[in-house]
PDB file of C-alpha atoms in Angstrom:
ATOM      1  CA  MET A 251      24.834  -0.818  14.974  1.00  0.00           C
ATOM      2  CA  ARG A 252      23.560  -2.607  12.251  1.00  0.00           C
ATOM      3  CA  LEU A 253      20.412  -0.873  11.292  1.00  0.00           C
ATOM      4  CA  LYS A 254      21.879   2.713  11.406  1.00  0.00           C
ATOM      5  CA  ASP A 255      19.658   5.372  10.469  1.00  0.00           C
ATOM      6  CA  LYS A 256      17.837   2.861   9.349  1.00  0.00           C
ATOM      7  CA  ARG A 257      12.974   3.846  10.460  1.00  0.00           C
ATOM      8  CA  ALA A 258      11.551   1.144  12.348  1.00  0.00           C
ATOM      9  CA  LEU A 259       7.424   1.762  13.409  1.00  0.00           C
ATOM     10  CA  VAL A 260       6.256  -1.141  16.393  1.00  0.00           C
ATOM     11  CA  THR A 261       3.172  -1.743  16.074  1.00  0.00           C
ATOM     12  CA  GLY A 262       1.811  -2.699  20.177  1.00  0.00           C
ATOM     13  CA  GLY A 263       5.116  -1.853  21.465  1.00  0.00           C
ATOM     14  CA  ALA A 264       4.441   0.185  24.409  1.00  0.00           C
ATOM     15  CA  ARG A 265       3.998  -2.601  27.021  1.00  0.00           C
ATOM     16  CA  GLY A 266       2.659  -5.731  28.068  1.00  0.00           C
ATOM     17  CA  ARG A 267      -1.206  -5.909  29.455  1.00  0.00           C
ATOM     18  CA  ARG A 268      -3.300  -6.426  26.676  1.00  0.00           C
ATOM     19  CA  ARG A 269      -2.704 -10.330  26.448  1.00  0.00           C
ATOM     20  CA  ALA A 270      -4.255 -13.043  28.823  1.00  0.00           C
ATOM     21  CA  LEU A 271      -2.133 -15.536  30.173  1.00  0.00           C
ATOM     22  CA  ALA A 272      -1.234 -18.224  27.601  1.00  0.00           C
ATOM     23  CA  LEU A 273      -0.624 -21.730  28.535  1.00  0.00           C
ATOM     24  CA  GLY A 274       0.308 -24.906  26.296  1.00  0.00           C
ATOM     25  CA  LEU A 275       1.679 -23.903  22.763  1.00  0.00           C
ATOM     26  CA  GLY A 276       0.052 -20.800  23.008  1.00  0.00           C
ATOM     27  CA  GLY A 277       2.712 -18.607  22.331  1.00  0.00           C
ATOM     28  CA  GLU A 278       4.299 -15.302  24.381  1.00  0.00           C
ATOM     29  CA  GLY A 279       1.973 -15.377  27.364  1.00  0.00           C
ATOM     30  CA  ALA A 280       0.165 -12.661  28.907  1.00  0.00           C
ATOM     31  CA  GLY A 281       1.089  -9.071  27.964  1.00  0.00           C
ATOM     32  CA  GLY A 282       3.933 -10.770  25.124  1.00  0.00           C
ATOM     33  CA  SER A 283       2.504  -8.305  22.847  1.00  0.00           C
ATOM     34  CA  GLY A 284       3.395  -5.269  24.057  1.00  0.00           C
ATOM     35  CA  ALA A 285       6.615  -6.162  26.548  1.00  0.00           C
ATOM     36  CA  ILE A 286       7.879  -8.359  22.943  1.00  0.00           C
ATOM     37  CA  GLY A 287       6.867  -4.753  21.352  1.00  0.00           C
ATOM     38  CA  ARG A 288       9.022  -3.154  23.460  1.00  0.00           C
ATOM     39  CA  ALA A 289      11.846  -4.875  24.089  1.00  0.00           C
ATOM     40  CA  ILE A 290      11.640  -4.897  19.922  1.00  0.00           C
ATOM     41  CA  ALA A 291      11.178  -1.267  19.315  1.00  0.00           C
ATOM     42  CA  LEU A 292      14.355  -0.553  22.325  1.00  0.00           C
ATOM     43  CA  GLY A 293      16.683  -3.302  20.342  1.00  0.00           C
ATOM     44  CA  LEU A 294      16.160  -1.290  16.848  1.00  0.00           C
ATOM     45  CA  ALA A 295      17.129   1.925  19.003  1.00  0.00           C
ATOM     46  CA  GLY A 296      20.703   0.054  19.972  1.00  0.00           C
ATOM     47  CA  GLU A 297      21.128  -1.280  16.660  1.00  0.00           C
ATOM     48  CA  GLY A 298      20.941   2.689  15.384  1.00  0.00           C
ATOM     49  CA  ALA A 299      17.247   2.638  14.133  1.00  0.00           C
ATOM     50  CA  ASP A 300      15.007   5.875  14.503  1.00  0.00           C
ATOM     51  CA  VAL A 301      11.589   4.016  16.139  1.00  0.00           C
ATOM     52  CA  ALA A 302       7.980   4.782  15.652  1.00  0.00           C
ATOM     53  CA  VAL A 303       5.673   3.239  18.940  1.00  0.00           C
ATOM     54  CA  ASN A 304       2.006   2.284  17.902  1.00  0.00           C
ATOM     55  CA  TYR A 305       0.248   2.059  21.202  1.00  0.00           C
ATOM     56  CA  ARG A 306      -3.367   1.560  21.560  1.00  0.00           C
ATOM     57  CA  ARG A 307      -4.074   2.798  25.251  1.00  0.00           C
ATOM     58  CA  SER A 308      -1.154   3.004  26.947  1.00  0.00           C
ATOM     59  CA  ARG A 309       0.835   6.659  25.767  1.00  0.00           C
ATOM     60  CA  GLY A 310       2.283   6.956  29.187  1.00  0.00           C
ATOM     61  CA  ASP A 311       3.799   3.684  28.787  1.00  0.00           C
ATOM     62  CA  ALA A 312       3.858   3.996  24.615  1.00  0.00           C
ATOM     63  CA  GLU A 313       6.015   7.959  26.038  1.00  0.00           C
ATOM     64  CA  SER A 314       7.912   5.922  28.341  1.00  0.00           C
ATOM     65  CA  ALA A 315       9.581   3.635  25.954  1.00  0.00           C
ATOM     66  CA  VAL A 316      10.229   7.017  23.259  1.00  0.00           C
ATOM     67  CA  ARG A 317      12.516   8.872  26.214  1.00  0.00           C
ATOM     68  CA  GLU A 318      14.104   5.334  26.411  1.00  0.00           C
ATOM     69  CA  ILE A 319      14.954   5.907  22.454  1.00  0.00           C
ATOM     70  CA  GLU A 320      15.494   9.509  22.762  1.00  0.00           C
ATOM     71  CA  GLU A 321      18.306   8.178  25.437  1.00  0.00           C
ATOM     72  CA  MET A 322      20.551   6.168  23.169  1.00  0.00           C
ATOM     73  CA  GLY A 323      20.538   9.200  20.236  1.00  0.00           C
ATOM     74  CA  ARG A 324      17.664   7.840  18.559  1.00  0.00           C
ATOM     75  CA  ARG A 325      14.843  10.056  17.064  1.00  0.00           C
ATOM     76  CA  ALA A 326      11.288   8.347  17.984  1.00  0.00           C
ATOM     77  CA  VAL A 327       7.886   8.960  18.501  1.00  0.00           C
ATOM     78  CA  SER A 328       4.547   7.623  19.946  1.00  0.00           C
ATOM     79  CA  VAL A 329       1.586   6.972  17.608  1.00  0.00           C
ATOM     80  CA  GLN A 330      -1.784   5.657  18.756  1.00  0.00           C
ATOM     81  CA  GLY A 331      -4.347   3.889  17.611  1.00  0.00           C
ATOM     82  CA  SER A 332      -6.102   0.110  17.018  1.00  0.00           C
ATOM     83  CA  THR A 333      -4.498  -1.553  14.661  1.00  0.00           C
ATOM     84  CA  ALA A 334      -7.850  -3.037  13.573  1.00  0.00           C
ATOM     85  CA  SER A 335      -9.603  -0.421  11.993  1.00  0.00           C
ATOM     86  CA  ARG A 336      -8.312   1.127   8.284  1.00  0.00           C
ATOM     87  CA  ALA A 337      -8.809   4.800   9.570  1.00  0.00           C
ATOM     88  CA  ASP A 338      -6.434   4.206  12.700  1.00  0.00           C
ATOM     89  CA  VAL A 339      -3.819   2.250  11.115  1.00  0.00           C
ATOM     90  CA  ASP A 340      -3.927   5.273   7.859  1.00  0.00           C
ATOM     91  CA  ARG A 341      -3.752   7.879  10.697  1.00  0.00           C
ATOM     92  CA  PHE A 342      -0.539   6.094  12.249  1.00  0.00           C
ATOM     93  CA  VAL A 343       1.758   5.374   9.649  1.00  0.00           C
ATOM     94  CA  ALA A 344       1.278   8.602   8.109  1.00  0.00           C
ATOM     95  CA  GLU A 345       2.025  10.254  11.380  1.00  0.00           C
ATOM     96  CA  ALA A 346       5.228   7.484  11.923  1.00  0.00           C
ATOM     97  CA  HIS A 347       5.865   7.990   8.022  1.00  0.00           C
ATOM     98  CA  GLY A 348       6.222  12.048   8.546  1.00  0.00           C
ATOM     99  CA  PHE A 349       8.329  12.256  11.584  1.00  0.00           C
ATOM    100  CA  LEU A 350      10.986   9.914  11.057  1.00  0.00           C
ATOM    101  CA  GLY A 351      10.784  11.026   7.214  1.00  0.00           C
ATOM    102  CA  GLY A 352       9.850   7.223   5.738  1.00  0.00           C
ATOM    103  CA  LEU A 353      10.015   4.095   7.074  1.00  0.00           C
ATOM    104  CA  ASP A 354      12.455   1.392   6.219  1.00  0.00           C
ATOM    105  CA  ILE A 355      11.526  -1.729   8.722  1.00  0.00           C
ATOM    106  CA  LEU A 356       7.930  -2.606   9.831  1.00  0.00           C
ATOM    107  CA  VAL A 357       7.317  -4.935  13.112  1.00  0.00           C
ATOM    108  CA  ASN A 358       3.320  -6.011  13.166  1.00  0.00           C
ATOM    109  CA  ASN A 359       3.838  -7.278  16.432  1.00  0.00           C
ATOM    110  CA  ALA A 360       0.230  -5.960  18.474  1.00  0.00           C
ATOM    111  CA  GLY A 361      -1.483  -9.312  19.288  1.00  0.00           C
ATOM    112  CA  ILE A 362      -4.201 -10.520  22.058  1.00  0.00           C
ATOM    113  CA  LEU A 363      -5.184 -13.859  23.642  1.00  0.00           C
ATOM    114  CA  LYS A 364      -7.902 -15.364  25.192  1.00  0.00           C
ATOM    115  CA  ARG A 365      -7.909 -18.539  26.659  1.00  0.00           C
ATOM    116  CA  THR A 366     -11.477 -20.513  26.031  1.00  0.00           C
ATOM    117  CA  PRO A 367     -12.620 -23.481  24.854  1.00  0.00           C
ATOM    118  CA  LEU A 368     -14.113 -23.973  21.635  1.00  0.00           C
ATOM    119  CA  LEU A 369     -17.683 -24.372  21.770  1.00  0.00           C
ATOM    120  CA  GLU A 370     -17.625 -21.149  24.130  1.00  0.00           C
ATOM    121  CA  ILE A 371     -15.794 -18.824  21.973  1.00  0.00           C
ATOM    122  CA  SER A 372     -19.082 -15.956  20.136  1.00  0.00           C
ATOM    123  CA  GLU A 373     -18.776 -14.595  16.983  1.00  0.00           C
ATOM    124  CA  GLU A 374     -17.237 -11.269  19.068  1.00  0.00           C
ATOM    125  CA  GLU A 375     -15.062 -13.490  20.202  1.00  0.00           C
ATOM    126  CA  TRP A 376     -13.560 -14.907  17.357  1.00  0.00           C
ATOM    127  CA  ASP A 377     -14.076 -11.648  15.517  1.00  0.00           C
ATOM    128  CA  ALA A 378     -12.129  -9.947  18.139  1.00  0.00           C
ATOM    129  CA  ILE A 379      -9.089 -11.932  18.093  1.00  0.00           C
ATOM    130  CA  LEU A 380      -8.340 -12.243  13.547  1.00  0.00           C
ATOM    131  CA  ASP A 381      -9.639  -8.888  13.751  1.00  0.00           C
ATOM    132  CA  VAL A 382      -6.125  -7.849  15.449  1.00  0.00           C
ATOM    133  CA  ASN A 383      -4.240 -10.826  15.226  1.00  0.00           C
ATOM    134  CA  LEU A 384      -3.925 -11.459  11.557  1.00  0.00           C
ATOM    135  CA  LYS A 385      -6.979  -8.373   9.753  1.00  0.00           C
ATOM    136  CA  GLY A 386      -4.198  -5.611  11.812  1.00  0.00           C
ATOM    137  CA  TYR A 387      -1.348  -7.205  10.581  1.00  0.00           C
ATOM    138  CA  PHE A 388      -2.714  -7.082   6.920  1.00  0.00           C
ATOM    139  CA  LEU A 389      -3.839  -3.551   7.602  1.00  0.00           C
ATOM    140  CA  VAL A 390      -0.096  -1.988   8.476  1.00  0.00           C
ATOM    141  CA  GLY A 391       1.220  -4.243   6.823  1.00  0.00           C
ATOM    142  CA  GLN A 392      -0.772  -2.903   3.609  1.00  0.00           C
ATOM    143  CA  ALA A 393       0.037   0.475   4.021  1.00  0.00           C
ATOM    144  CA  VAL A 394       3.218   0.659   5.572  1.00  0.00           C
ATOM    145  CA  GLY A 395       4.184  -1.657   2.248  1.00  0.00           C
ATOM    146  CA  LEU A 396       2.385   1.256  -0.755  1.00  0.00           C
ATOM    147  CA  ARG A 397       4.400   3.861   1.711  1.00  0.00           C
ATOM    148  CA  MET A 398       7.723   1.441   0.873  1.00  0.00           C
ATOM    149  CA  VAL A 399       6.716   1.056  -2.840  1.00  0.00           C
ATOM    150  CA  GLU A 400       5.926   4.600  -3.524  1.00  0.00           C
ATOM    151  CA  ASP A 401       8.953   5.828  -1.331  1.00  0.00           C
ATOM    152  CA  ARG A 402      11.298   2.699  -4.052  1.00  0.00           C
ATOM    153  CA  THR A 403      12.427   1.811  -0.160  1.00  0.00           C
ATOM    154  CA  PRO A 404      14.217  -1.738  -0.224  1.00  0.00           C
ATOM    155  CA  GLY A 405      12.314  -2.118   2.666  1.00  0.00           C
ATOM    156  CA  ALA A 406      11.713  -5.005   5.525  1.00  0.00           C
ATOM    157  CA  ILE A 407       8.891  -6.606   7.481  1.00  0.00           C
ATOM    158  CA  VAL A 408       8.961  -8.767   9.895  1.00  0.00           C
ATOM    159  CA  ASN A 409       5.658  -9.944  11.112  1.00  0.00           C
ATOM    160  CA  VAL A 410       5.293 -11.384  14.961  1.00  0.00           C
ATOM    161  CA  SER A 411       3.359 -14.760  15.096  1.00  0.00           C
ATOM    162  CA  SER A 412       3.642 -17.675  17.602  1.00  0.00           C
ATOM    163  CA  ALA A 413       4.536 -21.790  17.961  1.00  0.00           C
ATOM    164  CA  GLY A 414       0.701 -21.531  18.059  1.00  0.00           C
ATOM    165  CA  GLN A 415       0.645 -20.755  13.979  1.00  0.00           C
ATOM    166  CA  ALA A 416       1.873 -24.086  13.922  1.00  0.00           C
ATOM    167  CA  ALA A 417       0.864 -26.532  16.745  1.00  0.00           C
ATOM    168  CA  ALA A 418      -2.774 -26.544  18.788  1.00  0.00           C
ATOM    169  CA  GLY A 419      -3.152 -25.659  21.625  1.00  0.00           C
ATOM    170  CA  PRO A 420      -5.712 -25.934  24.953  1.00  0.00           C
ATOM    171  CA  ASN A 421      -8.384 -23.544  23.925  1.00  0.00           C
ATOM    172  CA  LEU A 422      -6.850 -21.522  22.081  1.00  0.00           C
ATOM    173  CA  THR A 423      -8.342 -22.460  18.299  1.00  0.00           C
ATOM    174  CA  HIS A 424      -8.839 -18.294  17.708  1.00  0.00           C
ATOM    175  CA  TYR A 425      -5.520 -17.297  19.239  1.00  0.00           C
ATOM    176  CA  CYS A 426      -3.853 -20.194  17.261  1.00  0.00           C
ATOM    177  CA  VAL A 427      -5.775 -19.607  13.532  1.00  0.00           C
ATOM    178  CA  SER A 428      -5.333 -16.361  14.124  1.00  0.00           C
ATOM    179  CA  LYS A 429      -1.175 -17.213  14.111  1.00  0.00           C
ATOM    180  CA  ALA A 430      -1.447 -19.449  10.810  1.00  0.00           C
ATOM    181  CA  GLY A 431      -3.264 -17.356   9.398  1.00  0.00           C
ATOM    182  CA  VAL A 432       0.341 -14.731   9.776  1.00  0.00           C
ATOM    183  CA  GLY A 433       2.282 -17.669   8.575  1.00  0.00           C
ATOM    184  CA  MET A 434       0.296 -17.739   5.100  1.00  0.00           C
ATOM    185  CA  LEU A 435       0.076 -13.960   4.898  1.00  0.00           C
ATOM    186  CA  THR A 436       3.495 -13.537   5.707  1.00  0.00           C
ATOM    187  CA  LYS A 437       4.458 -15.945   2.325  1.00  0.00           C
ATOM    188  CA  GLN A 438       1.213 -14.602   0.101  1.00  0.00           C
ATOM    189  CA  MET A 439       3.335 -10.691   1.295  1.00  0.00           C
ATOM    190  CA  ALA A 440       7.159 -11.751   0.456  1.00  0.00           C
ATOM    191  CA  LEU A 441       5.885 -13.300  -3.166  1.00  0.00           C
ATOM    192  CA  GLU A 442       4.172 -10.299  -3.646  1.00  0.00           C
ATOM    193  CA  LEU A 443       6.554  -7.824  -2.578  1.00  0.00           C
ATOM    194  CA  ALA A 444      10.036  -9.316  -3.442  1.00  0.00           C
ATOM    195  CA  PRO A 445       9.234  -7.248  -6.771  1.00  0.00           C
ATOM    196  CA  HIS A 446       9.306  -3.929  -5.195  1.00  0.00           C
ATOM    197  CA  ARG A 447      12.705  -5.340  -2.689  1.00  0.00           C
ATOM    198  CA  ILE A 448      10.807  -5.655  -0.440  1.00  0.00           C
ATOM    199  CA  ARG A 449      11.773  -8.493   2.605  1.00  0.00           C
ATOM    200  CA  VAL A 450       8.485 -10.239   4.265  1.00  0.00           C
ATOM    201  CA  ASN A 451       9.022 -12.904   7.891  1.00  0.00           C
ATOM    202  CA  ALA A 452       8.279 -14.136  10.164  1.00  0.00           C
ATOM    203  CA  ILE A 453       9.394 -14.753  13.811  1.00  0.00           C
ATOM    204  CA  ALA A 454       6.900 -16.894  16.087  1.00  0.00           C
ATOM    205  CA  PRO A 455       8.553 -17.548  19.981  1.00  0.00           C
ATOM    206  CA  GLY A 456       7.717 -19.988  22.019  1.00  0.00           C
ATOM    207  CA  LEU A 457       6.858 -19.595  25.743  1.00  0.00           C
ATOM    208  CA  ILE A 458       7.810 -15.600  26.849  1.00  0.00           C
ATOM    209  CA  GLU A 459       8.326 -14.533  30.645  1.00  0.00           C
ATOM    210  CA  THR A 460       6.469 -11.628  30.540  1.00  0.00           C
ATOM    211  CA  ASP A 461       5.796  -9.230  33.958  1.00  0.00           C
ATOM    212  CA  MET A 462       1.363 -11.029  33.629  1.00  0.00           C
ATOM    213  CA  ASN A 463       3.078 -14.540  33.703  1.00  0.00           C
ATOM    214  CA  ARG A 464       5.802 -14.252  36.315  1.00  0.00           C
ATOM    215  CA  ALA A 465       3.251 -15.844  38.967  1.00  0.00           C
ATOM    216  CA  ASP A 466       2.206 -19.286  36.815  1.00  0.00           C
ATOM    217  CA  ILE A 467       5.850 -19.656  35.685  1.00  0.00           C
ATOM    218  CA  ALA A 468       6.802 -20.000  39.260  1.00  0.00           C
ATOM    219  CA  GLN A 469       4.445 -22.492  40.112  1.00  0.00           C
ATOM    220  CA  ASP A 470       6.313 -25.705  39.704  1.00  0.00           C
ATOM    221  CA  ASP A 471       3.465 -27.918  38.817  1.00  0.00           C
ATOM    222  CA  PHE A 472       3.120 -25.379  35.654  1.00  0.00           C
ATOM    223  CA  ARG A 473       6.950 -24.313  34.531  1.00  0.00           C
ATOM    224  CA  GLU A 474       7.839 -27.790  34.521  1.00  0.00           C
ATOM    225  CA  GLY A 475       5.003 -29.145  32.654  1.00  0.00           C
ATOM    226  CA  ARG A 476       5.871 -26.622  30.527  1.00  0.00           C
ATOM    227  CA  LEU A 477       8.994 -26.923  29.864  1.00  0.00           C
ATOM    228  CA  ALA A 478       8.731 -31.042  29.976  1.00  0.00           C
ATOM    229  CA  ARG A 479       8.109 -30.229  26.573  1.00  0.00           C
ATOM    230  CA  ILE A 480      10.961 -27.798  25.312  1.00  0.00           C
ATOM    231  CA  PRO A 481      14.470 -29.692  24.888  1.00  0.00           C
ATOM    232  CA  LEU A 482      16.248 -26.941  25.902  1.00  0.00           C
ATOM    233  CA  ARG A 483      14.485 -26.612  29.612  1.00  0.00           C
ATOM    234  CA  ARG A 484      14.323 -22.838  29.132  1.00  0.00           C
ATOM    235  CA  ILE A 485      11.378 -20.444  28.983  1.00  0.00           C
ATOM    236  CA  GLY A 486      12.343 -16.838  27.246  1.00  0.00           C
ATOM    237  CA  THR A 487      12.186 -13.648  27.624  1.00  0.00           C
ATOM    238  CA  PRO A 488      11.237 -10.169  25.530  1.00  0.00           C
ATOM    239  CA  ASP A 489      15.044 -10.430  25.141  1.00  0.00           C
ATOM    240  CA  ASP A 490      15.705 -13.204  23.569  1.00  0.00           C
ATOM    241  CA  VAL A 491      13.155 -12.136  21.085  1.00  0.00           C
ATOM    242  CA  VAL A 492      15.074  -9.226  19.844  1.00  0.00           C
ATOM    243  CA  GLY A 493      18.260 -10.582  18.174  1.00  0.00           C
ATOM    244  CA  ALA A 494      15.697 -12.679  15.719  1.00  0.00           C
ATOM    245  CA  VAL A 495      14.184  -9.270  14.485  1.00  0.00           C
ATOM    246  CA  VAL A 496      17.553  -7.448  14.292  1.00  0.00           C
ATOM    247  CA  TYR A 497      19.180 -10.208  11.485  1.00  0.00           C
ATOM    248  CA  LEU A 498      15.665 -10.119   9.652  1.00  0.00           C
ATOM    249  CA  ALA A 499      15.209  -6.753   9.464  1.00  0.00           C
ATOM    250  CA  SER A 500      18.910  -5.450   8.149  1.00  0.00           C
ATOM    251  CA  ASN A 501      18.889  -6.164   4.855  1.00  0.00           C
ATOM    252  CA  ASP A 502      23.010  -6.618   4.189  1.00  0.00           C
ATOM    253  CA  GLU A 503      22.550  -9.759   7.144  1.00  0.00           C
ATOM    254  CA  ALA A 504      19.673 -11.242   5.933  1.00  0.00           C
ATOM    255  CA  ARG A 505      19.117  -9.581   2.509  1.00  0.00           C
ATOM    256  CA  LEU A 506      18.265 -13.846   0.814  1.00  0.00           C
ATOM    257  CA  VAL A 507      15.810 -14.014   3.620  1.00  0.00           C
ATOM    258  CA  THR A 508      11.735 -13.346   2.713  1.00  0.00           C
ATOM    259  CA  GLY A 509       9.114 -15.657   2.997  1.00  0.00           C
ATOM    260  CA  ALA A 510      11.106 -17.012   6.034  1.00  0.00           C
ATOM    261  CA  SER A 511       8.749 -17.881   9.867  1.00  0.00           C
ATOM    262  CA  LEU A 512      11.936 -18.374  12.056  1.00  0.00           C
ATOM    263  CA  PHE A 513      10.859 -19.920  15.613  1.00  0.00           C
ATOM    264  CA  VAL A 514      12.215 -19.037  19.050  1.00  0.00           C
ATOM    265  CA  ASP A 515      10.941 -21.656  20.947  1.00  0.00           C
ATOM    266  CA  ALA A 516      13.924 -23.264  22.694  1.00  0.00           C
ATOM    267  CA  GLY A 517      13.028 -26.390  20.680  1.00  0.00           C
ATOM    268  CA  GLN A 518       9.467 -26.481  21.305  1.00  0.00           C
ATOM    269  CA  MET A 519       8.115 -27.691  17.728  1.00  0.00           C
ATOM    270  CA  VAL A 520      10.465 -30.905  17.827  1.00  0.00           C
TER     271      VAL A 520
END
């Protein structure tokens, strides 16, 4: 119960549906955002936190996550809205803050991915990826940061990035650029929020198996090609990410950690 009675907001915490298949160094894989977000929301609750689960379209899945959290004896609420919209963000952050009575933890997790060759990326597709993956983290981080400052809450913000923030991947220009931006955004937020006792860190997962990329991982050629670039020769699950988030969210265990990116990638970056 390392997060007992803490109040958390997790964006993109409903289910694994929103990412297209990620290959190479692109990150968690299809549906990684929702699958990882849901695992994080349940993991925080398992450590004693009350949780607001943000979703965009998957209301049923968000409410299912809420029920699971409530079964653990914790309070939970689903809050709908696009992280790329200032109006939506202000509304659902206010809803989460009001229901929980404050916010101690934010996990920026909502994200999208589409694999497209550099020369074929349209302006619309570029904007869509950057709006959710980078602008969304800024908007939600700023909105929650303001609440924490107003409440004088010594908070913790964890940005879910990707191994793609540090290494290029084929046909993933917009995705990798957005995640590289998350890495620097994390440092900037950490620097400017430190005087308010708010720590900001990122986790950068490697290949994480979810429902939507499981069939590809089951193919021998695909699996061996990926494992050949992973020193530990292990492909993760959403639960493998939870421990890193819990650690970074804990003001007791990670009180000296801010502005860092923790790679959860089985040595992929080595």
